[in-house]
XYZ file of C-alpha atoms in Angstrom:
461
model
C -21.268 13.987 -26.474
C -19.528 15.322 -23.352
C -21.955 17.707 -21.601
C -20.194 20.401 -19.272
C -20.854 20.061 -15.582
C -23.931 17.691 -16.098
C -21.608 15.179 -17.865
C -19.131 15.007 -14.898
C -21.782 14.475 -12.253
C -22.754 10.585 -11.700
C -26.375 9.495 -10.729
C -25.960 9.187 -7.080
C -24.204 12.683 -6.728
C -27.058 14.698 -8.121
C -29.183 14.010 -4.887
C -26.253 15.379 -2.886
C -26.172 18.426 -4.769
C -29.808 19.268 -4.471
C -29.707 18.469 -0.827
C -26.813 20.793 -0.312
C -28.185 23.475 -2.309
C -31.463 23.307 -0.153
C -29.431 23.186 2.907
C -27.729 26.472 1.815
C -31.108 28.169 1.239
C -32.660 27.028 4.483
C -29.621 28.192 6.356
C -29.652 31.555 4.911
C -33.555 31.944 5.278
C -32.966 30.852 9.236
C -30.057 33.596 9.184
C -32.241 36.296 7.835
C -34.815 35.659 10.345
C -32.591 35.485 13.396
C -31.415 38.822 12.350
C -34.927 40.353 13.261
C -35.324 38.362 16.391
C -35.200 40.266 19.780
C -32.028 39.555 22.087
C -34.476 38.185 24.774
C -35.831 35.729 22.672
C -32.535 34.552 21.377
C -31.367 34.263 24.984
C -34.876 32.066 25.655
C -34.021 29.783 22.917
C -30.463 29.253 24.147
C -31.578 28.321 27.651
C -34.153 25.947 26.273
C -31.466 24.303 24.250
C -28.986 24.160 27.143
C -31.518 22.540 29.207
C -32.928 20.011 26.489
C -29.482 18.798 25.647
C -28.040 18.712 28.864
C -27.666 14.889 28.542
C -24.763 15.375 26.022
C -22.688 16.657 28.863
C -19.895 14.534 29.373
C -17.472 16.655 31.657
C -18.469 19.662 33.780
C -16.903 22.771 32.491
C -14.481 24.217 34.928
C -14.291 27.948 35.415
C -11.016 28.080 33.642
C -12.292 26.292 30.603
C -15.272 28.643 30.459
C -12.774 31.541 30.737
C -10.488 30.795 27.938
C -13.508 29.518 25.743
C -15.587 32.635 26.112
C -12.598 35.042 25.522
C -12.703 36.737 22.008
C -9.748 38.405 21.781
C -6.039 37.253 21.272
C -4.613 39.639 23.597
C -7.209 38.541 26.514
C -6.394 35.048 26.058
C -2.710 35.645 26.263
C -3.182 37.784 29.562
C -5.460 34.806 31.043
C -2.441 32.640 30.560
C 0.026 35.024 32.091
C 1.508 36.399 28.855
C 2.054 40.091 27.793
C 1.257 40.482 23.953
C 0.966 43.252 21.364
C -1.104 44.258 18.328
C 0.402 45.576 15.127
C -1.009 46.328 11.718
C 0.598 46.311 8.051
C -0.968 47.248 5.014
C -0.358 45.102 1.937
C 0.249 46.417 -1.748
C -3.379 45.683 -2.671
C -5.118 47.422 0.247
C -5.770 44.922 3.148
C -4.849 45.668 6.709
C -3.414 42.702 8.533
C -3.122 42.201 12.193
C 0.147 40.774 13.645
C 0.273 39.609 17.069
C 3.309 39.423 19.290
C 4.150 37.524 22.490
C 6.449 39.694 24.507
C 6.997 37.353 27.416
C 5.252 36.413 30.797
C 3.350 39.080 32.738
C 5.197 41.116 35.237
C 8.777 39.848 34.266
C 11.275 42.354 33.139
C 11.952 42.304 29.346
C 15.062 40.121 28.182
C 17.914 42.418 27.317
C 19.420 39.662 25.112
C 18.487 40.140 21.370
C 16.147 37.264 20.777
C 15.732 35.239 17.369
C 12.346 36.047 15.673
C 9.964 33.168 15.097
C 6.817 33.942 13.092
C 3.880 31.401 13.483
C 1.093 31.400 10.541
C -2.371 29.489 11.018
C -4.323 27.194 8.717
C -7.249 27.683 6.494
C -10.518 28.953 8.508
C -8.392 29.869 11.324
C -6.664 32.918 13.088
C -3.747 33.438 15.239
C -5.792 32.370 18.281
C -5.292 28.495 17.265
C -1.589 28.654 18.585
C -2.736 29.867 22.219
C -5.779 28.053 23.133
C -4.226 24.749 24.395
C -5.797 23.597 27.799
C -2.312 23.255 29.182
C -0.465 26.467 28.407
C 2.672 24.260 28.433
C 1.448 22.571 25.189
C 1.150 25.756 23.231
C 3.897 25.978 20.764
C 3.717 29.988 20.808
C 4.113 30.231 24.623
C 7.016 27.584 24.499
C 8.925 29.270 22.139
C 8.411 32.601 24.302
C 9.455 30.784 27.479
C 12.774 29.796 25.772
C 13.595 33.334 24.755
C 12.109 33.726 21.219
C 10.489 36.964 19.925
C 7.203 35.181 18.808
C 4.929 36.726 16.176
C 1.747 35.466 14.926
C 0.121 36.119 11.522
C -3.422 36.598 10.520
C -4.801 36.207 6.806
C -6.886 38.766 4.967
C -10.568 38.358 5.774
C -10.426 36.542 9.024
C -11.666 38.178 12.329
C -8.709 40.287 12.822
C -7.801 41.292 9.236
C -11.289 42.484 8.006
C -10.367 45.938 6.758
C -9.554 47.209 3.543
C -8.272 50.557 2.332
C -10.813 50.819 -0.874
C -13.649 48.217 -0.182
C -15.541 46.885 2.619
C -16.486 43.030 3.569
C -20.094 43.599 2.326
C -18.728 44.007 -1.170
C -17.842 40.751 -3.404
C -14.745 42.678 -4.479
C -13.322 42.239 -0.942
C -13.450 38.500 -0.846
C -11.842 37.988 -4.332
C -8.637 36.394 -2.979
C -7.332 33.077 -2.918
C -3.758 31.332 -2.007
C -2.115 33.450 -4.791
C -2.960 36.710 -3.020
C -1.586 35.096 0.390
C 1.644 34.350 -1.320
C 2.006 37.507 -3.326
C 1.059 39.768 -0.581
C 0.238 38.674 2.941
C 3.248 36.513 3.671
C 6.087 38.812 2.399
C 4.378 41.965 3.485
C 3.867 40.416 7.122
C 7.647 39.283 7.274
C 8.883 42.360 5.930
C 7.121 44.383 8.634
C 8.363 41.953 11.326
C 11.731 42.376 10.293
C 11.696 46.185 10.287
C 9.943 46.514 13.731
C 12.543 44.042 15.252
C 15.699 45.185 13.160
C 16.731 41.569 12.444
C 18.015 40.463 9.121
C 16.011 37.163 9.184
C 13.388 35.114 10.994
C 12.379 31.608 11.298
C 8.873 30.579 9.934
C 6.495 27.935 11.235
C 3.452 27.335 9.492
C 0.226 24.913 10.160
C -1.627 23.258 7.439
C -2.542 25.754 4.954
C -0.037 28.397 6.660
C 2.692 25.958 5.352
C 1.128 26.018 1.936
C 1.507 29.895 1.791
C 5.089 29.852 2.724
C 5.629 27.225 0.036
C 3.958 29.408 -2.533
C 5.326 32.589 -1.284
C 9.083 31.380 -1.008
C 8.738 29.731 -4.495
C 8.025 32.841 -6.299
C 9.911 35.480 -4.242
C 13.640 34.608 -4.356
C 14.662 37.321 -1.992
C 12.136 36.212 0.409
C 14.456 33.013 1.216
C 17.113 35.305 2.389
C 14.570 36.788 5.090
C 13.835 33.300 6.283
C 16.431 31.379 8.018
C 14.147 28.222 8.534
C 10.779 27.059 7.397
C 8.881 24.325 9.734
C 5.854 23.074 8.224
C 3.514 21.306 10.798
C 0.731 19.099 9.236
C 1.725 20.708 5.944
C -0.617 20.862 3.148
C 0.598 21.096 -0.695
C -1.347 18.558 -2.692
C -3.605 16.619 -0.327
C -4.975 13.300 -1.797
C -8.753 14.550 -1.358
C -11.754 14.197 1.181
C -12.243 10.811 3.177
C -16.025 11.370 2.098
C -16.009 9.791 -1.641
C -19.219 11.481 -2.602
C -18.052 14.808 -1.480
C -14.648 14.256 -2.879
C -15.811 13.360 -6.314
C -18.383 15.904 -6.401
C -16.081 18.692 -5.622
C -13.316 17.542 -7.944
C -15.749 17.169 -10.802
C -16.564 20.930 -10.459
C -14.662 23.067 -7.802
C -16.796 26.057 -9.085
C -19.868 24.446 -7.746
C -18.762 26.076 -4.145
C -19.654 29.354 -5.713
C -23.239 28.241 -6.592
C -23.470 26.859 -3.113
C -22.076 29.633 -1.024
C -21.756 32.533 -3.365
C -18.506 34.739 -3.902
C -17.904 36.393 -0.286
C -17.153 34.555 2.876
C -17.643 30.937 3.153
C -19.692 29.589 6.203
C -20.412 32.978 7.693
C -23.036 31.985 9.852
C -20.869 29.573 11.769
C -20.491 32.061 14.838
C -24.328 32.323 14.990
C -24.780 28.456 15.596
C -21.694 28.378 17.725
C -23.399 30.851 20.071
C -26.966 29.208 19.595
C -26.442 25.610 20.476
C -24.610 24.210 23.754
C -20.652 23.841 23.750
C -21.332 19.990 24.138
C -23.425 19.631 20.916
C -21.232 22.184 19.093
C -17.966 20.061 19.434
C -20.010 16.933 18.638
C -20.999 18.548 15.373
C -17.606 19.710 14.765
C -16.319 15.884 15.125
C -18.786 14.405 13.258
C -17.860 16.763 10.478
C -14.198 16.241 10.909
C -14.836 12.591 10.714
C -17.084 12.494 7.794
C -14.755 14.738 5.624
C -11.422 13.715 6.573
C -11.731 10.496 8.739
C -10.158 12.277 11.692
C -10.962 10.700 15.127
C -8.881 13.252 17.057
C -8.187 10.695 19.958
C -5.178 12.648 20.936
C -7.112 15.844 21.677
C -8.886 15.488 25.027
C -12.532 16.553 25.658
C -11.559 19.690 27.668
C -9.246 20.624 24.843
C -11.859 20.363 22.256
C -14.054 22.545 24.787
C -11.689 25.185 24.391
C -10.130 25.140 21.139
C -13.067 24.307 18.890
C -14.649 27.751 19.888
C -11.545 29.435 18.480
C -11.242 27.094 15.354
C -13.259 28.984 12.825
C -12.638 32.426 11.366
C -13.751 33.598 8.006
C -12.177 33.359 4.483
C -13.102 33.527 0.976
C -15.204 31.060 -1.084
C -12.525 31.418 -3.690
C -9.795 30.299 -1.583
C -11.581 26.952 -0.805
C -12.495 26.608 -4.518
C -8.673 27.110 -5.148
C -7.983 24.111 -2.799
C -10.271 21.987 -4.664
C -8.757 22.826 -7.944
C -5.522 21.521 -6.417
C -7.259 18.418 -5.367
C -8.660 17.994 -8.614
C -5.559 18.281 -10.691
C -3.420 16.788 -7.973
C -0.491 19.544 -8.359
C 0.206 22.826 -6.097
C -0.795 25.333 -8.740
C -2.023 28.973 -8.861
C -5.756 29.707 -9.141
C -7.135 28.424 -12.364
C -9.076 31.427 -13.937
C -10.307 29.310 -17.081
C -11.518 25.885 -15.669
C -13.956 25.401 -18.596
C -10.601 24.143 -20.420
C -10.049 21.423 -18.141
C -12.784 19.428 -20.018
C -11.129 18.772 -23.323
C -9.190 21.738 -24.463
C -6.642 21.894 -21.418
C -4.186 19.543 -23.527
C -2.047 21.474 -25.658
C -4.220 24.589 -25.133
C -2.381 25.956 -21.916
C -1.167 24.823 -18.565
C -2.126 25.854 -15.241
C 0.900 27.866 -13.575
C 2.280 25.537 -10.954
C 3.955 26.926 -7.829
C 7.799 26.225 -8.549
C 8.540 24.821 -5.075
C 11.776 23.385 -5.968
C 13.255 26.947 -6.285
C 12.989 27.276 -2.463
C 16.478 27.664 -0.879
C 15.173 28.119 2.752
C 15.985 24.906 4.901
C 12.575 23.132 5.191
C 11.486 20.636 7.909
C 8.266 18.840 7.211
C 6.330 17.493 10.375
C 3.350 15.416 9.381
C 0.980 12.872 11.238
C 1.171 9.272 9.631
C -2.541 8.837 9.840
C -3.460 12.495 8.566
C -5.585 11.960 5.409
C -4.449 15.261 4.153
C -0.877 14.394 4.525
C 0.909 13.690 1.164
C 4.636 13.186 2.080
C 5.694 11.441 -0.997
C 4.344 14.123 -3.354
C 5.808 17.024 -1.122
C 9.056 15.500 -0.951
C 9.283 15.062 -4.719
C 8.350 18.643 -5.443
C 10.625 20.323 -2.838
C 14.445 20.727 -2.936
C 16.758 17.928 -2.316
C 17.490 18.067 1.579
C 14.060 18.624 3.026
C 13.994 17.121 6.263
C 10.792 14.916 6.532
C 9.669 13.815 10.048
C 6.626 11.425 10.720
C 4.717 11.473 13.739
C 3.276 8.018 14.006
C -0.544 7.270 15.142
C -1.197 11.201 14.841
C -3.723 13.433 12.623
C -3.723 16.858 11.329
C -5.099 18.797 14.517
C -3.282 16.383 16.802
C 0.102 18.209 15.773
C -1.073 21.699 17.615
C -3.697 20.454 19.954
C -2.772 17.008 21.031
C -1.930 15.834 24.659
C 1.586 15.142 23.697
C 2.767 17.774 21.218
C 5.597 18.511 23.708
C 7.076 15.097 23.046
C 6.231 14.621 19.473
C 6.467 18.131 17.865
C 8.349 20.442 20.020
C 11.640 18.357 19.808
C 11.627 18.431 15.994
C 10.692 22.159 16.106
C 13.593 23.176 18.291
C 15.895 20.893 16.595
C 15.170 22.619 13.179
C 15.648 26.131 14.721
C 19.007 25.292 16.279
C 20.348 23.591 12.883
C 19.313 26.695 11.152
C 21.277 28.982 13.468
C 17.940 30.473 14.691
C 18.546 29.047 18.074
C 17.568 31.413 21.056
C 20.778 33.023 22.632
C 18.936 32.439 26.037
C 18.975 28.923 25.755
C 22.619 28.774 24.727
C 23.665 31.048 27.693
C 21.736 29.179 30.229
C 22.396 25.677 29.371
C 25.956 25.811 29.922
C 25.318 26.883 33.798
C 21.811 25.364 34.567
C 21.475 21.721 34.880
C 17.573 22.038 34.927
C 17.786 23.421 31.248
C 20.365 21.085 30.370
C 17.836 18.457 31.287
C 15.395 20.110 28.987
C 17.771 19.776 26.084
C 18.411 16.297 26.840
C 14.924 15.597 26.807
C 14.484 17.176 23.712
C 17.413 14.958 22.126
C 15.808 11.904 23.426
C 12.657 12.806 21.939
C 14.324 13.447 18.274
C 16.210 9.890 18.842
C 12.607 8.271 19.202
C 11.294 9.859 16.071
């Protein structure tokens, strides 16, 4: 007889389960204790840790690295890099207040009078809008590059992250606040954000650029909102996620696929890994990035060889932002069934009653009419280009970046050569090309050279 849950775990997976549970309880216990520790004691522990772990240091932090790493606001980061920005808020139909950031151009430069095409960038899982602007070299930031080329750049934030932690009817300490998943991002967050941007700018459409889960949210939203396709002139998916093959760590992969709901047992039903910010503050920067590197290698086999050490010292400290445990459970349901589906509210039926009883609703991604460009790393363990191409409309432009992984495509030291050309070509092909580029290319040799270099990069790809 097949026993639910117990029968789906192999013998070697039980120790992992109990160790995971023990670790979660230990972390919760430590977190509670630290809440009652005085500040001077925490600072003393911090200094002791920095002294004892000084041997981990490989590169001396420059003042610029420390400055950007320690900034905690999107607006402050932009200001430090010489760009003006704005904060806007929009209310979703189910009560969340979402923050939208806008890059308006370089500091101390007069606003451009030419009507600029709008580009909307959206972050990935466990992230916020900051991931687009924390490149060590500002010229390697896609958001800043788009702004320099004359685009009106907007950046979104998912419900529950550091910038969108407000609700009209409940508060983050309530379980109800965190009862959301990809379905809610697709039903509310993406269409509401796009409508707000179009109303604010007076434009009829915009170009959408998503990273990782940010692309999955657009796949889902465009597939179930036919009218949204008329508002999105181009959809560029960077390191797209739709139905990843799974985790590289076979034990963790099989354990989560066996029972995605296990995550609720481990982390509860609110925010996942909520104590990350505490540990980030407590340990030294060098140790923190090493922990992140080990975690990324263990789970996804990412070596991040295109991301410099200095880049990690900045970007890793802006990598994490809160989201719900339910949204992560949703991803493991997708991994388990190997299809891009809506949240399964009745997972118990997956044992034997699934067949002929009911089918989990899949996102009808073949219904998308917006032109799609996929840009993925060839050695990204989460990439599944064959599956995506088979489940997207005919004519989807699929571009592989050789010898690159997931995070390489936004933080790599060569994104201006392997990612930017494809992005700008997709924008131009969709009619979203900036008028500033068109007007100046015809008269300025330097910008003609830029366009030629973009073309050469595309020919290489």
